[in-house]
Structure formats: structure tokens, C-alpha cells
Amino acid sequence: EDQVTQSPEALRLQEGESSSLNCSYTVSGLRGLFWYRQDPGKGPEFLFTLYSAGEEKEKERLKATLTKKESFLHITAPKPEDSATYLCAVQAVGGAQKLVFGQGTRLTINP
Amino acid sequence: EAQVTQNPRYLITVTGKKLTVTCSQNMNHEYMSWYRQDPGLGLRQIYYSMNVEVTDKGDVPEGYKVSRKEKRNFPLILESPSPNQTSLYFCASSLAPNYGYTFGSGTRLTVV
């Protein structure tokens, strides 16, 4: 069974304090790993798709990396507007449109 | 503006009264999906569709129905809602199988 575990559950940082969020996954064959951002009361917003180990993608202060067992979302010099819940999801080869989500990491950036 | 539109945003209903949550996308996406989000359980897929008239079950399909008669619309039907279907529901669409989904703003359903 495909599984996704995110850690930590919650993370509180000071503005400018860099850190990383972890997404560990178990999947029969990885078609894609997705990162989303979700603000309270809103739908998830797509950030990145990673397809193979060693791949990296960047967007502003965010950088996502992928290994065969886990993905990291690195946040460099975060600002208060980066506060949100970050969700990781995997899609398996042959899994059609099935996405399995982790529980998310709730990130708070204090000014 | 490219978007996924769900209606209603909020709904309170009684057990057993049939309801439909509508979902429409204006991006000509072939792939659409419904999720429910519950505290401690995260986002779980209910149903998905790969094209018109092609739908399949996700992880938690019991108590739900869907239809895809047009490319842009993917309604979620609860024939006989029960309190355990109280949840936050999201519709989403995607251009291709391994592209990121665009999510709607959500429908908060309460069944009493």
C-alpha cells in the first residue's frame, strides 16, 4: 500500500530562519511526487512535481529535492507570508489518477 | 481566470436528504477528482475521472456517486448523506496524469 509520512507535524520559525520539511514515501513505483501549499480555508495550491531521484526544483524561497525514499522542501530565509500547511503527495506508476497525500506540515513564520 | 469552481461553499443538511455538490473547470482539463479532508486523516481521494464517461473509485468511495457527462463538469452526489460524511470537500482538475492538480476552494458539508 502506498504511504506518505510528513514530518514534523508543525514547525515554528523566526523570519529568516531556514529549515527543511520532510516527506517519506513508500510506493510500488513512483510516477510523480507533488508538493502543495494550503492556506486556512482554501484549496491546496500546486508548487512542484518531482519525477525521479536526484531531481530538484525551485520557486522563490522554496526548493524541493527527491531521493528514492524521501523528499525535502527546503525553505530559505522564510517570510511570514510563507506560513501555511505544506502537503506532499505521491502518484504510483499504474495508479491512474490516484494521489496519496501525507498529513501535512503546518509551518508558522514569526516576524 | 483559470479556475475550478465548486458550489455551494457551505452546506448544512439532514441525514438522508440527497444532495449534489457541483464542480466546474474552465481549463479544458481531462482529469478531475474529488477529495475529502478531515482532521488527522488528511486529504483522501473519493473518485476520479480520466475523461468524459470514464470514472473510477478512489480510496473512500462508499456513500458517494459521480458522473462525467461533460468535460468541464464533475458533480459529487450523496444519495443518502450520513453524519460521517461531514467533511471539507475539494474538487480538482489536471491537464495530464502526472501534472499538478488545480483545486477548487472547497465545500464545507455538515450532515446532522
Tab-separated table of C-alpha atoms in Angstrom, chain B residues 19-100:
chain	number	residue	atom	x	y	z
B	19	LEU	CA	-27.574	16.437	-2.289
B	20	THR	CA	-25.241	17.353	-5.128
B	21	VAL	CA	-22.052	19.391	-4.957
B	22	THR	CA	-21.208	20.861	-8.327
B	23	CYS	CA	-17.724	21.256	-9.778
B	24	SER	CA	-16.770	23.014	-12.986
B	25	GLN	CA	-13.387	23.810	-14.560
B	26	ASN	CA	-12.609	26.214	-17.421
B	27	MET	CA	-9.156	24.887	-18.369
B	28	ASN	CA	-10.239	22.086	-20.713
B	29	HIS	CA	-8.631	19.565	-18.342
B	30	GLU	CA	-9.331	15.888	-18.970
B	31	TYR	CA	-8.592	14.687	-15.444
B	32	MET	CA	-10.817	15.552	-12.500
B	33	SER	CA	-11.010	14.280	-8.957
B	34	TRP	CA	-12.883	14.638	-5.680
B	35	TYR	CA	-11.238	14.636	-2.247
B	36	ARG	CA	-12.405	14.926	1.314
B	37	GLN	CA	-10.232	16.450	4.031
B	38	ASP	CA	-10.674	15.505	7.675
B	39	PRO	CA	-8.575	16.457	10.720
B	40	GLY	CA	-5.980	13.799	11.420
B	41	LEU	CA	-6.750	11.924	8.198
B	42	GLY	CA	-5.590	14.416	5.603
B	43	LEU	CA	-6.813	14.503	2.025
B	44	ARG	CA	-8.352	11.289	0.751
B	45	GLN	CA	-9.477	10.638	-2.791
B	46	ILE	CA	-13.146	9.763	-3.302
B	47	TYR	CA	-13.488	9.382	-7.074
B	48	TYR	CA	-11.593	10.426	-10.149
B	49	SER	CA	-12.282	10.763	-13.853
B	50	MET	CA	-9.908	10.466	-16.774
B	51	ASN	CA	-12.336	11.700	-19.410
B	52	VAL	CA	-15.996	12.047	-20.255
B	53	GLU	CA	-17.903	8.947	-19.126
B	54	VAL	CA	-14.730	7.454	-17.566
B	55	THR	CA	-14.705	7.407	-13.772
B	56	ASP	CA	-13.152	5.202	-11.105
B	57	LYS	CA	-13.119	4.788	-7.335
B	58	GLY	CA	-10.526	6.341	-5.096
B	59	ASP	CA	-9.778	5.329	-1.527
B	60	VAL	CA	-13.089	6.272	0.112
B	61	PRO	CA	-15.923	5.941	-2.462
B	62	GLU	CA	-18.598	4.450	-0.179
B	63	GLY	CA	-21.700	6.626	0.012
B	64	TYR	CA	-20.770	8.789	-2.982
B	65	LYS	CA	-21.556	8.837	-6.678
B	66	VAL	CA	-20.121	10.875	-9.519
B	67	SER	CA	-20.857	11.465	-13.168
B	68	ARG	CA	-18.884	12.995	-16.043
B	69	LYS	CA	-21.249	13.789	-18.871
B	70	GLU	CA	-19.341	16.874	-19.988
B	71	LYS	CA	-15.623	17.555	-19.878
B	72	ARG	CA	-15.923	20.648	-17.706
B	73	ASN	CA	-18.316	19.315	-15.036
B	74	PHE	CA	-17.821	16.638	-12.385
B	75	PRO	CA	-20.609	16.675	-9.773
B	76	LEU	CA	-20.408	14.755	-6.494
B	77	ILE	CA	-23.675	13.141	-5.407
B	78	LEU	CA	-24.569	11.970	-1.919
B	79	GLU	CA	-27.708	9.869	-2.319
B	80	SER	CA	-28.350	9.436	1.413
B	81	PRO	CA	-25.923	11.553	3.438
B	82	SER	CA	-24.911	10.440	6.912
B	83	PRO	CA	-23.154	12.341	9.724
B	84	ASN	CA	-19.832	10.581	8.960
B	85	GLN	CA	-19.814	12.401	5.630
B	86	THR	CA	-19.456	15.711	7.426
B	87	SER	CA	-16.206	16.987	5.953
B	88	LEU	CA	-14.436	19.541	3.775
B	89	TYR	CA	-14.667	18.522	0.127
B	90	PHE	CA	-12.381	19.572	-2.715
B	91	CYS	CA	-12.734	19.153	-6.437
B	92	ALA	CA	-9.583	19.290	-8.558
B	93	SER	CA	-8.574	19.073	-12.210
B	94	SER	CA	-5.392	18.361	-14.128
B	95	LEU	CA	-4.194	18.608	-17.717
B	96	ALA	CA	-2.361	15.274	-17.721
B	97	PRO	CA	-1.855	12.227	-15.450
B	98	ASN	CA	1.330	13.394	-13.767
B	99	TYR	CA	0.722	17.136	-13.766
B	100	GLY	CA	-0.215	19.029	-10.648
